[in-house]
Structures are given as C-alpha cells and as structure tokens.
PDB file of C-alpha atoms and ligand atoms in Angstrom:
ATOM      1  CA  MET A 179      16.943 -62.268 -21.129  1.00  0.00           C
ATOM      2  CA  ARG A 180      17.599 -65.489 -23.207  1.00  0.00           C
ATOM      3  CA  GLU A 181      15.641 -66.138 -26.211  1.00  0.00           C
ATOM      4  CA  SER A 182      13.621 -69.774 -25.356  1.00  0.00           C
ATOM      5  CA  LYS A 183      13.645 -71.899 -28.254  1.00  0.00           C
ATOM      6  CA  LYS A 184      10.002 -71.253 -29.238  1.00  0.00           C
ATOM      7  CA  ASN A 185      10.946 -67.285 -29.304  1.00  0.00           C
ATOM      8  CA  LYS A 186      14.131 -68.246 -31.400  1.00  0.00           C
ATOM      9  CA  ALA A 187      13.983 -67.951 -35.092  1.00  0.00           C
ATOM     10  CA  ARG A 188      15.873 -71.354 -36.724  1.00  0.00           C
ATOM     11  CA  ILE A 189      16.366 -73.436 -40.044  1.00  0.00           C
ATOM     12  CA  ILE A 190      14.133 -76.735 -39.487  1.00  0.00           C
ATOM     13  CA  PRO A 191      15.343 -79.228 -41.786  1.00  0.00           C
ATOM     14  CA  LEU A 192      12.529 -81.666 -43.733  1.00  0.00           C
ATOM     15  CA  GLY A 193      12.603 -84.645 -44.657  1.00  0.00           C
ATOM     16  CA  LYS A 194      12.734 -86.240 -48.268  1.00  0.00           C
ATOM     17  CA  ILE A 195      11.154 -89.123 -49.346  1.00  0.00           C
ATOM     18  CA  ARG A 196      13.416 -90.422 -51.815  1.00  0.00           C
ATOM     19  CA  ASP A 197      11.921 -92.241 -54.925  1.00  0.00           C
ATOM     20  CA  LYS A 198      13.059 -92.979 -58.724  1.00  0.00           C
ATOM     21  CA  ARG A 199       9.908 -91.281 -59.678  1.00  0.00           C
ATOM     22  CA  GLY A 200      10.560 -87.830 -57.565  1.00  0.00           C
ATOM     23  CA  ASN A 201      11.152 -86.381 -54.084  1.00  0.00           C
ATOM     24  CA  LEU A 202       8.783 -86.155 -51.534  1.00  0.00           C
ATOM     25  CA  SER A 203       8.689 -84.198 -48.461  1.00  0.00           C
ATOM     26  CA  VAL A 204       5.830 -83.000 -45.953  1.00  0.00           C
ATOM     27  CA  ILE A 205       4.728 -81.282 -43.027  1.00  0.00           C
ATOM     28  CA  GLU A 206       2.007 -82.434 -40.914  1.00  0.00           C
ATOM     29  CA  ASP A 207       0.114 -80.407 -38.306  1.00  0.00           C
ATOM     30  CA  ASN A 208       1.544 -80.484 -34.889  1.00  0.00           C
ATOM     31  CA  LYS A 209       4.439 -82.323 -35.960  1.00  0.00           C
ATOM     32  CA  LEU A 210       8.133 -80.929 -36.483  1.00  0.00           C
ATOM     33  CA  LEU A 211       6.776 -76.952 -36.439  1.00  0.00           C
ATOM     34  CA  PRO A 212       6.265 -75.232 -33.335  1.00  0.00           C
ATOM     35  CA  PHE A 213       2.507 -74.130 -33.667  1.00  0.00           C
ATOM     36  CA  THR A 214      -1.005 -75.272 -35.223  1.00  0.00           C
ATOM     37  CA  ILE A 215      -1.274 -74.564 -38.777  1.00  0.00           C
ATOM     38  CA  ALA A 216      -4.244 -71.993 -39.572  1.00  0.00           C
ATOM     39  CA  ARG A 217      -2.810 -70.559 -43.006  1.00  0.00           C
ATOM     40  CA  THR A 218      -0.864 -71.195 -46.065  1.00  0.00           C
ATOM     41  CA  TYR A 219      -0.010 -68.647 -48.487  1.00  0.00           C
ATOM     42  CA  TRP A 220       2.574 -68.643 -51.612  1.00  0.00           C
ATOM     43  CA  VAL A 221       4.368 -65.785 -53.256  1.00  0.00           C
ATOM     44  CA  TYR A 222       5.341 -65.584 -57.350  1.00  0.00           C
ATOM     45  CA  ASP A 223       5.743 -63.955 -60.355  1.00  0.00           C
ATOM     46  CA  VAL A 224       8.118 -61.518 -58.115  1.00  0.00           C
ATOM     47  CA  PRO A 225       9.871 -59.116 -60.674  1.00  0.00           C
ATOM     48  CA  GLY A 226      13.294 -59.251 -60.259  1.00  0.00           C
ATOM     49  CA  GLY A 227      14.333 -56.283 -57.552  1.00  0.00           C
ATOM     50  CA  GLU A 228      11.390 -56.829 -55.863  1.00  0.00           C
ATOM     51  CA  SER A 229      11.051 -57.761 -52.329  1.00  0.00           C
ATOM     52  CA  ARG A 230       7.861 -58.599 -49.841  1.00  0.00           C
ATOM     53  CA  GLY A 231       6.906 -58.762 -46.400  1.00  0.00           C
ATOM     54  CA  GLY A 232       8.422 -55.912 -45.028  1.00  0.00           C
ATOM     55  CA  HIS A 233       6.901 -56.461 -41.544  1.00  0.00           C
ATOM     56  CA  ALA A 234       6.635 -58.387 -38.273  1.00  0.00           C
ATOM     57  CA  TYR A 235       3.599 -59.947 -37.140  1.00  0.00           C
ATOM     58  CA  ARG A 236       2.004 -58.890 -33.201  1.00  0.00           C
ATOM     59  CA  LYS A 237       0.890 -62.958 -32.888  1.00  0.00           C
ATOM     60  CA  SER A 238       1.193 -64.777 -36.079  1.00  0.00           C
ATOM     61  CA  GLU A 239       4.160 -67.387 -35.964  1.00  0.00           C
ATOM     62  CA  GLU A 240       5.591 -68.263 -39.464  1.00  0.00           C
ATOM     63  CA  PHE A 241       7.023 -70.972 -41.106  1.00  0.00           C
ATOM     64  CA  ILE A 242       8.697 -70.083 -44.876  1.00  0.00           C
ATOM     65  CA  ILE A 243      10.190 -72.452 -47.822  1.00  0.00           C
ATOM     66  CA  ALA A 244      11.717 -71.825 -50.915  1.00  0.00           C
ATOM     67  CA  LEU A 245       9.365 -74.267 -52.584  1.00  0.00           C
ATOM     68  CA  SER A 246      11.261 -73.513 -56.132  1.00  0.00           C
ATOM     69  CA  GLY A 247      13.944 -70.789 -57.053  1.00  0.00           C
ATOM     70  CA  SER A 248      16.067 -69.291 -54.347  1.00  0.00           C
ATOM     71  CA  PHE A 249      15.714 -65.863 -52.034  1.00  0.00           C
ATOM     72  CA  ASP A 250      17.067 -64.360 -48.875  1.00  0.00           C
ATOM     73  CA  LEU A 251      15.109 -64.100 -46.020  1.00  0.00           C
ATOM     74  CA  TYR A 252      15.798 -60.993 -44.014  1.00  0.00           C
ATOM     75  CA  ILE A 253      15.092 -60.896 -40.075  1.00  0.00           C
ATOM     76  CA  HIS A 254      15.704 -58.989 -37.204  1.00  0.00           C
ATOM     77  CA  ASN A 255      14.786 -59.831 -33.697  1.00  0.00           C
ATOM     78  CA  GLY A 256      14.914 -56.216 -32.328  1.00  0.00           C
ATOM     79  CA  LYS A 257      18.354 -56.274 -31.554  1.00  0.00           C
ATOM     80  CA  GLU A 258      19.974 -58.763 -33.865  1.00  0.00           C
ATOM     81  CA  GLU A 259      19.619 -58.985 -37.881  1.00  0.00           C
ATOM     82  CA  GLN A 260      20.083 -62.479 -39.939  1.00  0.00           C
ATOM     83  CA  ILE A 261      19.837 -63.332 -43.340  1.00  0.00           C
ATOM     84  CA  ILE A 262      19.003 -66.772 -44.562  1.00  0.00           C
ATOM     85  CA  HIS A 263      19.428 -67.888 -48.008  1.00  0.00           C
ATOM     86  CA  LEU A 264      16.920 -70.175 -48.976  1.00  0.00           C
ATOM     87  CA  ASP A 265      17.223 -72.649 -52.038  1.00  0.00           C
ATOM     88  CA  ARG A 266      16.081 -75.909 -51.169  1.00  0.00           C
ATOM     89  CA  CYS A 267      12.442 -77.165 -51.026  1.00  0.00           C
ATOM     90  CA  ASN A 268      13.354 -79.432 -48.099  1.00  0.00           C
ATOM     91  CA  LYS A 269      13.923 -76.976 -45.489  1.00  0.00           C
ATOM     92  CA  GLY A 270      12.465 -73.709 -43.995  1.00  0.00           C
ATOM     93  CA  VAL A 271      12.692 -71.185 -41.429  1.00  0.00           C
ATOM     94  CA  TYR A 272      10.889 -71.086 -38.468  1.00  0.00           C
ATOM     95  CA  ILE A 273       9.689 -67.243 -37.814  1.00  0.00           C
ATOM     96  CA  PRO A 274       8.538 -66.516 -34.307  1.00  0.00           C
ATOM     97  CA  ALA A 275       6.023 -63.435 -33.543  1.00  0.00           C
ATOM     98  CA  GLY A 276       7.283 -60.092 -33.164  1.00  0.00           C
ATOM     99  CA  THR A 277      10.142 -60.646 -35.824  1.00  0.00           C
ATOM    100  CA  TRP A 278      10.775 -58.081 -38.676  1.00  0.00           C
ATOM    101  CA  ARG A 279      11.130 -60.151 -42.209  1.00  0.00           C
ATOM    102  CA  ARG A 280      11.293 -59.506 -45.294  1.00  0.00           C
ATOM    103  CA  MET A 281      11.815 -61.816 -48.750  1.00  0.00           C
ATOM    104  CA  GLN A 282      14.189 -60.373 -51.224  1.00  0.00           C
ATOM    105  CA  ASN A 283      16.359 -61.353 -54.103  1.00  0.00           C
ATOM    106  CA  PHE A 284      14.126 -63.661 -55.418  1.00  0.00           C
ATOM    107  CA  ALA A 285      15.478 -65.655 -58.175  1.00  0.00           C
ATOM    108  CA  THR A 286      13.468 -65.912 -61.326  1.00  0.00           C
ATOM    109  CA  ASN A 287      10.061 -68.109 -60.927  1.00  0.00           C
ATOM    110  CA  SER A 288      10.557 -69.018 -57.360  1.00  0.00           C
ATOM    111  CA  ILE A 289       7.818 -69.652 -54.788  1.00  0.00           C
ATOM    112  CA  ALA A 290       8.032 -68.901 -51.188  1.00  0.00           C
ATOM    113  CA  LEU A 291       5.496 -70.658 -49.534  1.00  0.00           C
ATOM    114  CA  VAL A 292       4.578 -69.048 -45.926  1.00  0.00           C
ATOM    115  CA  ILE A 293       3.015 -71.342 -43.341  1.00  0.00           C
ATOM    116  CA  CYS A 294       1.419 -69.681 -40.574  1.00  0.00           C
ATOM    117  CA  SER A 295      -0.234 -70.175 -36.988  1.00  0.00           C
ATOM    118  CA  THR A 296      -3.156 -67.358 -37.212  1.00  0.00           C
ATOM    119  CA  PRO A 297      -5.541 -66.192 -39.746  1.00  0.00           C
ATOM    120  CA  TYR A 298      -5.106 -63.433 -41.856  1.00  0.00           C
ATOM    121  CA  SER A 299      -5.425 -60.584 -39.857  1.00  0.00           C
ATOM    122  CA  PRO A 300      -4.705 -56.837 -40.798  1.00  0.00           C
ATOM    123  CA  ARG A 301      -4.453 -56.004 -37.148  1.00  0.00           C
ATOM    124  CA  ASP A 302      -1.704 -58.681 -36.652  1.00  0.00           C
ATOM    125  CA  TYR A 303       0.823 -56.166 -38.608  1.00  0.00           C
ATOM    126  CA  VAL A 304       3.435 -53.728 -37.509  1.00  0.00           C
ATOM    127  CA  ARG A 305       4.391 -52.231 -41.109  1.00  0.00           C
ATOM    128  CA  ASP A 306       6.502 -49.417 -39.416  1.00  0.00           C
ATOM    129  CA  PHE A 307      10.392 -50.439 -38.558  1.00  0.00           C
ATOM    130  CA  ASP A 308      10.935 -47.681 -35.909  1.00  0.00           C
ATOM    131  CA  LEU A 309       7.482 -48.781 -34.386  1.00  0.00           C
ATOM    132  CA  PHE A 310       8.653 -52.061 -34.148  1.00  0.00           C
ATOM    133  CA  ILE A 311      12.139 -51.517 -32.897  1.00  0.00           C
ATOM    134  CA  GLN A 312      10.262 -48.998 -30.219  1.00  0.00           C
ATOM    135  CA  LEU A 313       7.532 -51.794 -29.261  1.00  0.00           C
ATOM    136  CA  LYS A 314      10.518 -54.535 -28.759  1.00  0.00           C
ATOM    137  CA  GLU A 315      12.757 -51.841 -26.526  1.00  0.00           C
ATOM    138  CA  SER A 316       9.382 -51.768 -24.296  1.00  0.00           C
ATOM    139  CA  ASN A 317       8.619 -55.342 -24.397  1.00  0.00           C
ATOM    140  CA  ALA A 318       5.232 -54.997 -26.184  1.00  0.00           C
ATOM    141  CA  LEU A 319       5.932 -57.101 -28.695  1.00  0.00           C
TER     142      LEU A 319
HETATM  143  P1  TYD B 548       0.860 -58.183 -47.323  1.00  0.00           P
HETATM  144  O1  TYD B 548       0.887 -59.321 -46.363  1.00  0.00           O
HETATM  145  O2  TYD B 548       0.665 -56.751 -47.291  1.00  0.00           O
HETATM  146  O3  TYD B 548       2.072 -59.023 -48.735  1.00  0.00           O
HETATM  147  P2  TYD B 548       3.776 -58.652 -48.257  1.00  0.00           P
HETATM  148  O4  TYD B 548       4.350 -58.842 -46.979  1.00  0.00           O
HETATM  149  O5  TYD B 548       4.351 -59.361 -48.890  1.00  0.00           O
HETATM  150  O6  TYD B 548       3.858 -57.115 -48.949  1.00  0.00           O
HETATM  151  O7  TYD B 548      -0.347 -58.936 -48.661  1.00  0.00           O
HETATM  152  C1  TYD B 548      -0.527 -58.227 -49.472  1.00  0.00           C
HETATM  153  C2  TYD B 548      -1.917 -58.397 -50.058  1.00  0.00           C
HETATM  154  O8  TYD B 548      -2.637 -59.923 -49.667  1.00  0.00           O
HETATM  155  C3  TYD B 548      -2.569 -57.568 -48.911  1.00  0.00           C
HETATM  156  O9  TYD B 548      -3.702 -56.726 -49.744  1.00  0.00           O
HETATM  157  C4  TYD B 548      -3.341 -58.338 -48.207  1.00  0.00           C
HETATM  158  C5  TYD B 548      -3.670 -59.606 -48.986  1.00  0.00           C
HETATM  159  N1  TYD B 548      -3.634 -60.964 -48.170  1.00  0.00           N
HETATM  160  C6  TYD B 548      -4.355 -61.625 -47.684  1.00  0.00           C
HETATM  161  O10 TYD B 548      -5.809 -61.174 -47.981  1.00  0.00           O
HETATM  162  N2  TYD B 548      -4.300 -62.741 -47.090  1.00  0.00           N
HETATM  163  C7  TYD B 548      -3.362 -63.519 -46.598  1.00  0.00           C
HETATM  164  O11 TYD B 548      -3.156 -64.230 -46.234  1.00  0.00           O
HETATM  165  C8  TYD B 548      -2.578 -62.217 -47.053  1.00  0.00           C
HETATM  166  C9  TYD B 548      -0.684 -62.661 -46.615  1.00  0.00           C
HETATM  167  C10 TYD B 548      -2.098 -61.286 -47.597  1.00  0.00           C
END
C-alpha cells in the first residue's frame, strides 16, 4: 500500500525572517505541521557518543529540529530505514506515528527540539524493536 503524505516522514523547511539584528523562524499551530501541537520538549547536554529516543510512538506524531548544533535522526518505518542529518534551525523532520526513531551523533552543545501531537503518555511508547517490527507487519501500528 502506498503511504499517504500524512504517513510519510519528511523534511519540512521553516521560513527564515532575516534581520540584521538576527534571524527568526516560527512555527504556528495548525500551519505548516500536519498536526495540532500538544507538547514541546527539548534534549540537551547529551554526552559524546550517547543516543536518545530509541523507540516508536503508537499515536504521537512529531516534528524534530536541531535548534542548535547537529545530530543524526535515524528513522525506520517498519520496512525501510533512513538517516537524516539535521544541522539547521530553520528546517525539521515530520515523523508520523508508528515510526521507530533515534537521535544520535550529537555534536557538543546541540539542542534537539521535539514538538508532539499528544501529551506525554508512557503507554504510547513501543520500546522493543522486534515488537515494533511485529506490530508493523501485522498492521497493528
Ligand atoms: P524518554 O522519552 O524515554 O527519553 P528518550 O526517548 O530520549 O530516551 O524520556 C526520558 C524521561 O523523561 C522518562 O523518564 C520520561 C520523562 N518524560 C516526561 O516526563 N515527559 C515527556 O514529555 C518526555 C518526552 C519524557
């Protein structure tokens, strides 16, 4: 089955409002992102060699930006894996629900901003990769 646009991970460019005093980018609810924002968190002070977020969400969609520095975003849709290098604060990656994702290879002082479609819920996590693949193969995720 072909994935619909809503179900496809993709890079979304953000605008840049250029100013000699410094640039500005904005994300407004219900514009640009294919979901309504329920929660925002950020990951920082990541020690060299560490990775974050090796899991999938059952329901939550996300948008991830390298607000500062750079890191690699590893994503797996159950069939294919992809690594996207993020190093600009005026673009991000939309990640649909049911996607395995991990942030890795953080440069020193990087900040990963994560914007989500749902409030925090431990029950929304799938933390076992083999279970993730099983759920994808049986269309349960
Ligand atoms: P977790 O999502 O497991 O981080 P990572 O995916 O990078 O390994 O979250 C780490 C801890 O933070 C965990 O104890 C749950 C807590 N947490 C919240 O309380 N609220 C949140 O919105 C998030 C994302 C995590």
